[in-house]
Tab-separated table of C-alpha atoms in Angstrom:
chain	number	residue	atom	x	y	z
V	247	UNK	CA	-96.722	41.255	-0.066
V	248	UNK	CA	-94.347	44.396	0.917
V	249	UNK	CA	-93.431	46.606	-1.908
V	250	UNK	CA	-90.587	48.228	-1.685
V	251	UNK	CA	-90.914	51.941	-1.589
V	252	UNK	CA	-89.191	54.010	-4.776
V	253	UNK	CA	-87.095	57.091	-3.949
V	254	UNK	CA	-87.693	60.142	-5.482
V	255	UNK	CA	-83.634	60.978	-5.583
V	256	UNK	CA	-82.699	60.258	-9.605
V	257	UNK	CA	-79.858	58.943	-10.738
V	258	UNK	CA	-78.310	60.229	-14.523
V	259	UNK	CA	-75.935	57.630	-15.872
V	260	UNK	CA	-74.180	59.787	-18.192
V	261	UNK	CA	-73.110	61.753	-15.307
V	262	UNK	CA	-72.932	59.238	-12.421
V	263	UNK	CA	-74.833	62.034	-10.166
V	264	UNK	CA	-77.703	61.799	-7.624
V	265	UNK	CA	-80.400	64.344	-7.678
V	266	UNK	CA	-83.059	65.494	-4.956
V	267	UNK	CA	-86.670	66.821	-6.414
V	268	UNK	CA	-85.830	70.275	-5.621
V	269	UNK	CA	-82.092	70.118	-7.429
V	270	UNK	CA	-79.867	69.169	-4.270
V	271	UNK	CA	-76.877	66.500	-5.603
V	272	UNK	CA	-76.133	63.879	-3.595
V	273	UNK	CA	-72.647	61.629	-3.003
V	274	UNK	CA	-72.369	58.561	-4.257
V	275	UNK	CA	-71.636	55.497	-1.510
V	276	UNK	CA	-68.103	54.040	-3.285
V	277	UNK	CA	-67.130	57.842	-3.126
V	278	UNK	CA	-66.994	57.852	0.123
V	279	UNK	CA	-65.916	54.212	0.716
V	280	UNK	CA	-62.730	54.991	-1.186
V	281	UNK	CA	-62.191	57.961	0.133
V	282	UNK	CA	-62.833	57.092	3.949
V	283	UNK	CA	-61.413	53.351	4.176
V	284	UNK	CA	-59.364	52.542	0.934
V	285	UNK	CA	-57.750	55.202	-0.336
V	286	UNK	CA	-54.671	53.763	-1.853
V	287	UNK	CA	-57.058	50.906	-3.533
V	288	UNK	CA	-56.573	51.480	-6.867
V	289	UNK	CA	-53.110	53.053	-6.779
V	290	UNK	CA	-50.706	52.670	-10.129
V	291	UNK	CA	-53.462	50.897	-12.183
V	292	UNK	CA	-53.220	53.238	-15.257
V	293	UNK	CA	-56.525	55.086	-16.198
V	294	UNK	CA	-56.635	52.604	-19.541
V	295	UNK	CA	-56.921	49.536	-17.065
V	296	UNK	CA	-59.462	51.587	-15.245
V	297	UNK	CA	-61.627	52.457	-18.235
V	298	UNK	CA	-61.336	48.654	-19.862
V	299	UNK	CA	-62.655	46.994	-16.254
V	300	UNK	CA	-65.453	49.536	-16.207
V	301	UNK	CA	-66.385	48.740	-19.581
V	302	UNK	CA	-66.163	45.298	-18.659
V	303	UNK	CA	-67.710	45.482	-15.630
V	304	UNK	CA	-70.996	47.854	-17.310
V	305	UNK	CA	-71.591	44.517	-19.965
V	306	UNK	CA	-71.266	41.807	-17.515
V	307	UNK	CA	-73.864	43.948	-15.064
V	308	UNK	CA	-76.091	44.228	-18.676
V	309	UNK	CA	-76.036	40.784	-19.870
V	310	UNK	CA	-77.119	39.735	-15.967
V	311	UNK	CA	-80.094	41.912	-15.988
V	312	UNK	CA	-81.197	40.237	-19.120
V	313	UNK	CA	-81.089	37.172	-17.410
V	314	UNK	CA	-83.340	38.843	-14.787
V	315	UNK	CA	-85.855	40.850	-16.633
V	316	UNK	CA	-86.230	38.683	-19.704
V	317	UNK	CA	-84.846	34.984	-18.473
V	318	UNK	CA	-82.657	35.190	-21.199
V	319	UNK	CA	-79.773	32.712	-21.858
V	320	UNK	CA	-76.850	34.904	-22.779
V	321	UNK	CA	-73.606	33.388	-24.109
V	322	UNK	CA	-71.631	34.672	-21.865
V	323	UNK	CA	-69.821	32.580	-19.050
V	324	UNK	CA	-70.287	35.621	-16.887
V	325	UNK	CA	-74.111	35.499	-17.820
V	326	UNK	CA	-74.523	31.871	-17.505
V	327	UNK	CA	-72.337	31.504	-14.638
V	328	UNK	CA	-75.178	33.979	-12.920
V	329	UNK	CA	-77.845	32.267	-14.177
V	330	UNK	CA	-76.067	29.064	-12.582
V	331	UNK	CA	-75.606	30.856	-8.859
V	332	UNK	CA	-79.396	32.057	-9.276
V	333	UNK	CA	-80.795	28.703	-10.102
V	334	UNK	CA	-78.576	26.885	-7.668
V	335	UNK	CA	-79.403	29.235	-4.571
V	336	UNK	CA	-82.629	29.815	-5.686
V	337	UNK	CA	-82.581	33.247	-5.432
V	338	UNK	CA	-85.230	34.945	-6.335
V	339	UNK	CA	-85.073	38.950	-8.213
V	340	UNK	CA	-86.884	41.920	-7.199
V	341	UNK	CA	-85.361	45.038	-7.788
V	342	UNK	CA	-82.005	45.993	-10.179
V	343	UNK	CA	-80.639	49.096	-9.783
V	344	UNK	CA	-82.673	50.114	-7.013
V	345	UNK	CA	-81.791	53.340	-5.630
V	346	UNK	CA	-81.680	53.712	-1.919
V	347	UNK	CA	-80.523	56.903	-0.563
V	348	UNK	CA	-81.032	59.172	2.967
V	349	UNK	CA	-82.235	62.595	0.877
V	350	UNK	CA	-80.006	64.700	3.055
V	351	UNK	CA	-76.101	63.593	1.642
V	352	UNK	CA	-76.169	59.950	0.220
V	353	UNK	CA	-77.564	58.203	-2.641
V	354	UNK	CA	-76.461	54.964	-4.398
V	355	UNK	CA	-78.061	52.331	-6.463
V	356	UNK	CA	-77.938	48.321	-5.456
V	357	UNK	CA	-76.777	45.684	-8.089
V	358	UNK	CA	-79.499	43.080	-6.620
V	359	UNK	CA	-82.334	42.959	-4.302
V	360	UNK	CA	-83.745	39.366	-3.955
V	361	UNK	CA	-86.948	38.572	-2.091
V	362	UNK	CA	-86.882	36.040	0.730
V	363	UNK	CA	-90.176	36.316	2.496
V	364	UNK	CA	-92.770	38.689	2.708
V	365	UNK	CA	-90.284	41.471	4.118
V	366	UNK	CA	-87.219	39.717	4.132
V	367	UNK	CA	-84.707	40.540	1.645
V	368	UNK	CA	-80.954	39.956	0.569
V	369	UNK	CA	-78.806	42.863	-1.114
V	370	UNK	CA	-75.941	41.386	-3.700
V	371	UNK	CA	-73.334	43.476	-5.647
V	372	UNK	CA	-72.076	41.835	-8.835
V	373	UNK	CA	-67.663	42.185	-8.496
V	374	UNK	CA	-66.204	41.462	-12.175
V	375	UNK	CA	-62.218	42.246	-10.524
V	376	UNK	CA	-59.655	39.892	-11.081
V	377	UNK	CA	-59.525	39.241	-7.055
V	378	UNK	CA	-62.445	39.984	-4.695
V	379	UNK	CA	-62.141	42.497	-2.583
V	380	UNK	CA	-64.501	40.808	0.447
V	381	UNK	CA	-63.773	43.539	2.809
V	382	UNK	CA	-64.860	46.621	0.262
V	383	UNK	CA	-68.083	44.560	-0.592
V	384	UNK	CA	-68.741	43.846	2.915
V	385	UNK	CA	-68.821	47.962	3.687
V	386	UNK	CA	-70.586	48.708	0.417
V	387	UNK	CA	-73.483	46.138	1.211
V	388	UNK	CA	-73.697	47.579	4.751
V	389	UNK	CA	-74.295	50.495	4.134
V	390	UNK	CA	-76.662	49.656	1.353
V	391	UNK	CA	-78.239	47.874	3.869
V	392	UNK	CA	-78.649	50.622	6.213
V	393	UNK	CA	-80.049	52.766	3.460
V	394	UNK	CA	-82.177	49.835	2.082
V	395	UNK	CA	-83.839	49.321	5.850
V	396	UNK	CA	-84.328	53.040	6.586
V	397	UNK	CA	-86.159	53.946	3.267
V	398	UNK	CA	-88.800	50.612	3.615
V	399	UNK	CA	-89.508	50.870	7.360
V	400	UNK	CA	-90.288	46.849	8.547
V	401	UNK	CA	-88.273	45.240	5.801
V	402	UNK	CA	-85.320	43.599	6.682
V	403	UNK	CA	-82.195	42.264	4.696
V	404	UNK	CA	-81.462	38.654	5.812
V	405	UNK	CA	-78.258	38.053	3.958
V	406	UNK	CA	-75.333	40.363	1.984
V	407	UNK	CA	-73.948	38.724	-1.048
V	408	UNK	CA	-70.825	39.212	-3.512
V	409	UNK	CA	-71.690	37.804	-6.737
V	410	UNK	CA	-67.920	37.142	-8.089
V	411	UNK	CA	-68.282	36.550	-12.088
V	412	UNK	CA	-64.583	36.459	-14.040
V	413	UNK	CA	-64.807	34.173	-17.083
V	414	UNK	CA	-65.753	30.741	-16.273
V	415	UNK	CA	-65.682	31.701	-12.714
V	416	UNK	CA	-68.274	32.114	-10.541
V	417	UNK	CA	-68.999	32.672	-7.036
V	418	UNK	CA	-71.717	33.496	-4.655
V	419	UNK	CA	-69.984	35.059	-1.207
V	420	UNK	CA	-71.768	36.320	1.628
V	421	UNK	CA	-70.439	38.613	4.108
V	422	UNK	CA	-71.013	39.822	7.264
V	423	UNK	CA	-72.784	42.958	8.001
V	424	UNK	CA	-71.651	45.903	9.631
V	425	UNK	CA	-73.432	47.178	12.502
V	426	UNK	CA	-75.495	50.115	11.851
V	427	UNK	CA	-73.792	52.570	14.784
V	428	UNK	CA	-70.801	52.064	12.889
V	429	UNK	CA	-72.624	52.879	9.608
V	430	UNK	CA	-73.821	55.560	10.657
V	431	UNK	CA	-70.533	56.961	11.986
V	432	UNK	CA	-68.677	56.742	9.223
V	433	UNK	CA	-71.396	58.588	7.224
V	434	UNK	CA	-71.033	61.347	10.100
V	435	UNK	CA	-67.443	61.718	9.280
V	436	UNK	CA	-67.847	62.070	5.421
V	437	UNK	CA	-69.796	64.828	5.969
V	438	UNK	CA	-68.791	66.854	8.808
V	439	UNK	CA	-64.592	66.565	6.658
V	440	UNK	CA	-62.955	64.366	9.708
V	441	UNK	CA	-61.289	61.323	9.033
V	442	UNK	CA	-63.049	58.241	9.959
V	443	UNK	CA	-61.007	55.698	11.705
V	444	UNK	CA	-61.752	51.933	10.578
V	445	UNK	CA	-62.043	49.650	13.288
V	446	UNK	CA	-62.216	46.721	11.054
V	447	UNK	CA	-58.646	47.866	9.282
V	448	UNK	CA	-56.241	45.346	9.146
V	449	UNK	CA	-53.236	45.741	11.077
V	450	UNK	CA	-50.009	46.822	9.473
V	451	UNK	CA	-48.461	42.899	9.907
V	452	UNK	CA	-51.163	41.866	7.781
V	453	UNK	CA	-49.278	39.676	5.131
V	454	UNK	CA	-52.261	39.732	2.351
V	455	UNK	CA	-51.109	40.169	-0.965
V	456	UNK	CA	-52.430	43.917	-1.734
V	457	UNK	CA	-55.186	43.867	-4.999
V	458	UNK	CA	-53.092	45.955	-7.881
V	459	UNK	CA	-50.493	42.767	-7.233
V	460	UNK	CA	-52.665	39.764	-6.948
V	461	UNK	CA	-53.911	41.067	-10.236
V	462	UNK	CA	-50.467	40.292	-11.334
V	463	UNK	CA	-49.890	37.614	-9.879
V	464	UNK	CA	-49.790	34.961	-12.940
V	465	UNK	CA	-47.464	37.942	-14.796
V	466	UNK	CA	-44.897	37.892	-11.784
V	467	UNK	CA	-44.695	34.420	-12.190
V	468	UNK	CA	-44.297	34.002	-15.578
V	469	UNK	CA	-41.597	36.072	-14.921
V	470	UNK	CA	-39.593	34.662	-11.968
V	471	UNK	CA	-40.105	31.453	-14.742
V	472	UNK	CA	-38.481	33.020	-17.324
V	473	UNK	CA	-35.766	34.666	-15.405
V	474	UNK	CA	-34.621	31.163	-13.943
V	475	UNK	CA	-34.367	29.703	-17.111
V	476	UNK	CA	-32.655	32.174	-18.800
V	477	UNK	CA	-30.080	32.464	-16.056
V	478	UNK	CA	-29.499	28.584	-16.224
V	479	UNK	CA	-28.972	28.866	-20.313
V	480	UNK	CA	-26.423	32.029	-19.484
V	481	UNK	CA	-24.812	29.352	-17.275
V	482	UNK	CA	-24.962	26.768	-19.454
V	483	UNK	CA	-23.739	28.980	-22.710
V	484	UNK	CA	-20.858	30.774	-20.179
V	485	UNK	CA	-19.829	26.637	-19.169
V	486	UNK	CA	-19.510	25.686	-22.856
V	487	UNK	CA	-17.516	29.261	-24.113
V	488	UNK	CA	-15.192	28.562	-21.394
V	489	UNK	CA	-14.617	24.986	-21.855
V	490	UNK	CA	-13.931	25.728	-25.922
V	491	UNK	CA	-11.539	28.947	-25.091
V	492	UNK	CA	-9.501	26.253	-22.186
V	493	UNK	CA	-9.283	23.787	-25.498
V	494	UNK	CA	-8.423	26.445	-27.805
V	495	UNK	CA	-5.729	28.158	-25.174
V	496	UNK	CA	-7.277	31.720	-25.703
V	497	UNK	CA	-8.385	34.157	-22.961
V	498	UNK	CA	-10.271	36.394	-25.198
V	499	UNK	CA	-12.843	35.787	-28.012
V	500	UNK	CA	-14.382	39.739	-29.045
V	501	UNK	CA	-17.210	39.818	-31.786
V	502	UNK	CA	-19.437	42.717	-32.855
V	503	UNK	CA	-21.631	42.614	-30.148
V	504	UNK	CA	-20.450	40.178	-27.209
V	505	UNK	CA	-16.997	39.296	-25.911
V	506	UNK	CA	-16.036	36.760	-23.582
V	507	UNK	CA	-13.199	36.793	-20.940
V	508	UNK	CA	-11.771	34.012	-19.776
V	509	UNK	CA	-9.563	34.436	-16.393
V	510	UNK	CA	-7.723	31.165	-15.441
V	511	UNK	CA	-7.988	29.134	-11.692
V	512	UNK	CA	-6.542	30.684	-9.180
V	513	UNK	CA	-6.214	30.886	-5.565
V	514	UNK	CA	-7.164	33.441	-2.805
V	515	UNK	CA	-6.255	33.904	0.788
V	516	UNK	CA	-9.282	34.450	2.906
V	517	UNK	CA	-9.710	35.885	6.536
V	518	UNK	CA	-10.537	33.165	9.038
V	519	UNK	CA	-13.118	35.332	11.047
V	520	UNK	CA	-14.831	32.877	12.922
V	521	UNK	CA	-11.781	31.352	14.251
V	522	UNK	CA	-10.247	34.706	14.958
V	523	UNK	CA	-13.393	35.393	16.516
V	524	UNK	CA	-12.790	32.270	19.244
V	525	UNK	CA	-9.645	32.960	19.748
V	526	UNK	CA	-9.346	36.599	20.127
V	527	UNK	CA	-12.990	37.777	21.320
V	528	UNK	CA	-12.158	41.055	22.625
V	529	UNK	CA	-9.935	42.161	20.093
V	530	UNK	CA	-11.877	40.924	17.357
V	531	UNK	CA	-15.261	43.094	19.165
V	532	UNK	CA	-12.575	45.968	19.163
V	533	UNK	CA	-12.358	46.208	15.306
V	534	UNK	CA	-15.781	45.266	14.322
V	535	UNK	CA	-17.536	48.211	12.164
V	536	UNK	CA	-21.746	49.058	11.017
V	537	UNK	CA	-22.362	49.535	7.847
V	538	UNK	CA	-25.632	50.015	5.992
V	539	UNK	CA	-26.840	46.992	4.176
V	540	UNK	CA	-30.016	48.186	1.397
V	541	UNK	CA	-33.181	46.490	2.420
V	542	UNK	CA	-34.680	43.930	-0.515
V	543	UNK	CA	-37.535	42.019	-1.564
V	544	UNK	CA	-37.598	38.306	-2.156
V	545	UNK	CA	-40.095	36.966	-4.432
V	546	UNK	CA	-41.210	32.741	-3.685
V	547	UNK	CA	-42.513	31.589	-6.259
V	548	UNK	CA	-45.475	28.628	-4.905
């Protein structure tokens, strides 16, 4: 049976830093993922949000590793949903937390290693977010991979998996993996200070709700829902004052905090512009002006 081989690069917690035998510190991996491909990621979450979803995040990744190590049944839906995506792809753990790193510049631990054969193996990252992110996981695994592969020479990793736990949810995703050249380059730009261009980026017509708003998402609604119906009791309420002041022959009711103003029917004279337009092209072309119109944003609600 091939056992994987332990690095001697170790990793303090308290300090989220990587360190060599003779004292070297390494980068992390989502360092440089954030920094190289998704930079704007977590932009105008607030540092509280940040620090609750770690928190979060650190207990959910706890109460699965007792499900590993021990088997036990934690009361968790996060811990039994994992226990549930375990049992029902019978996958089987090896390694938590195993650190894979190249000894010159990177270092980064793995959620999950499962064994598939004798030197087969699948990588997993446990995502507690409110959306998942495929395409982050999908570089984060890859290069895990790449890592994984280069420190146990003639094992190979057969599948990549997200393991999605939120609540009562629970999902097993696999993605694909990254070629290695491309690995390999973007771990050449971290360190030489260039700017690695992405060639799996999205393009800018790409109509995918970004992640700080699909976090939102149920909020924004909730709010589109109130705004409608508070605009159709203004309606209503604005109907029924002006119906009462018509009855009462008054154009002006003023209390301590709200007034109403009633203006009576009248009648306007309007611009026929279309049928000037027919009839007098040229001189209608002759007086047309440009003027700015402000850009907006309309929300649809599904």
């Amino acid at each position: 049976m091939y056992k994987l081989k332990k690095s001697k690069v170790v990793f303090y917690p308290a300090t989220h830093t990587y360190v060599t035998p003779d004292g070297r510190m390494l980068d992390g991996i989502t360092g440089m993922i954030s920094r190289q491909l998704f930079p704007s990621k977590y932009d105008g979450v607030d540092e509280e949000t940040m620090r609750n979803a770690a928190e979060r995040g650190s207990f959910i990744h706890s109460v699965c590793e007792l499900v590993d190590s021990l088997n036990i049944e934690h009361e968790s839906p996060e811990a039994m949903g994992y226990k549930e995506l375990k049992d029902t792809y019978g996958l089987r753990h090896e390694e938590s937390e195993y650190l894979v790193s190249d000894n010159v510049h990177f270092a980064s631990c793995i959620d999950k290693v499962y064994r598939d054969g004798e030197s087969i193996f699948t990588l997993a990252d446990i995502k507690t977010t409110y959306k998942l992110d495929k395409e982050y996981v999908r570089w984060q695994l890859s290069i895990y991979a790449y890592l994984f592969e280069r420190q146990n020479p003639g094992a190979k990793v057969l599948h990549l998996y997200a393991i999605w736990l939120r609540g009562e949810r629970h999902e097993l995703v696999e993605v694909e993996r990254i070629p290695d050249d491309v690995v390999v380059s973007l771990m050449e730009h971290e360190v030489s200070g260039e700017q690695f261009t992405n060639p799996y980026a999205p393009s800018v017509t790409d109509t995918s709700l970004p992640e700080k708003y699909a976090a939102m998402e149920d909020a924004i609604a909730e709010i589109d829902r109130q705004y409608k119906y508070w605009s159709e009791k203004k309606k209503e309420l604005a109907d029924g004052v002006k119906f009462e002041m018509q009855n009462a022959g008054v154009s002006k009711w003023v209390g301590d905090r709200v007034s109403f103003t009633r203006k009576e029917d009248s009648e306007r004279e309007d611009f026929d512009k279309k049928r000037f337009a027919a009839d007098h092209p040229d001189l209608y072309k002759a007086y047309l002006i440009k003027t700015k119109v402000s850009g907006s944003v309309i929300l649809k609600v599904k």
